[in-house]
Amino acid sequence: MDLHLVGWNAHWRDLFEPYASQYLTPGRVVAEHRDAYRIETEHGERAGALAGRLRHRATRRADLPAVGDFVAVRLTDDAAGPAIVFAVLPRRTAFVRRAAGDRPDDQVIAANVDTVFVMLGLDHDFNVRRVERYLAAVWESGARPVVLLNKSDLCDGVAARAEALQRVALGVGVHVISALTADGIDTLRPYLQEGLTAGVVGSSGVGKSTLLNRLLGRDVQATNGVREHDSRGRHTTTHRELFVLPGGGVVIDTPGMREFKLSSALSDVEGLESVFADIEALAGQCRFADCAHRLEPGCAVREAVARGQLDADRLSSYEKLLKELRYEASRDDPSAARERKRQGRIGSKEIKRMFREGKR
Ligand code: GDP
Ligand code: ZN
């Protein structure tokens, strides 16, 4: 397969350069089940296995390949033989499930995703606070969030809801679609092009499978919340989690992203700052640099609430998330925190600048 179809481009070619001279071939991880991988290469899709060197040098789970990773592999002479993974190219973005206990167990559930669709069903009563958390998690991964309001065919007054959401989703595209009737699907084209990778998060039943099937033009995921389970608990290693769209672009749909728990999402204040860029901007005008927006004189944030420019619920949502984050940070290992900060910064810097320049 031409690797460009799965997102290969000049950026990855440059990063791969040092491996090209070592008889290694580039590939992209298209599925991962425990330690079994499927890897797309220029010579076709292969089972992946980790080289001892990679396995032994890995100090954290996140050092091992994840779905979406570009890797350097050695192909065996046997055309059906495995691709041995020697290296994982540095990730542009990483969607991480944070382990409850040890940092080394943090798990990358999707790598190198450019756009994450945060999907909500218009039939459910959508929760703005939950959207804020999703957005923070996506910004933190380094990817760009885009909100999809699905099932437009089921309700009226869609435009008003989209508008309400746009007020909390600062600098984020909000698209009203129906995965079922394909209404509005064309508006997603800019995110789905050769060289780009998208992912989908959202509660069960919002329509993630329906959207994927629609984009692919064939049924690859069982809808209706019915998934294929192997009754003996085995894994079907042939099941892909990275799909090439016929019109260009790639979509990653992993169980990890589907089961993504918001409680394990946040670790860095950068993601929050992007979501709450309005509050951050106001805070910059408080008289005291360390203003907690409570009783301090000259607090621009509280003044905005008093004037009705800032929703008090939004402020308390921000404070609540900040508090959770500080708790998380207190048990954090500084180097891991720095790493995540670096990853999350791409989107958040940009969004803050947009906000300052008043273009949102
Ligand atoms: P998932 O759990 O997020 O993958 O959700 P599914 O794709 O399995 O969809 C759950 C249910 O919602 C299924 O019965 C779908 O047919 C239905 N559904 C998905 N998208 C739409 C839509 O745009 N309109 C309507 N009316 N139903 C939809
Ligand atoms: Zn203040």
PDB file of C-alpha atoms in Angstrom, residues 46 75-81:
ATOM      1  CA  ARG A  46       1.581  -7.449   8.456  1.00  0.00           C
ATOM      2  CA  LEU A  75      10.286  -7.084   7.196  1.00  0.00           C
ATOM      3  CA  THR A  76      11.187 -10.724   7.048  1.00  0.00           C
ATOM      4  CA  ASP A  77      11.841 -12.334   3.676  1.00  0.00           C
ATOM      5  CA  ASP A  78       8.736 -14.395   4.095  1.00  0.00           C
ATOM      6  CA  ALA A  79       5.945 -12.296   2.574  1.00  0.00           C
ATOM      7  CA  ALA A  80       3.527 -13.456   5.254  1.00  0.00           C
ATOM      8  CA  GLY A  81       6.042 -13.012   8.066  1.00  0.00           C
TER       9      GLY A  81
END
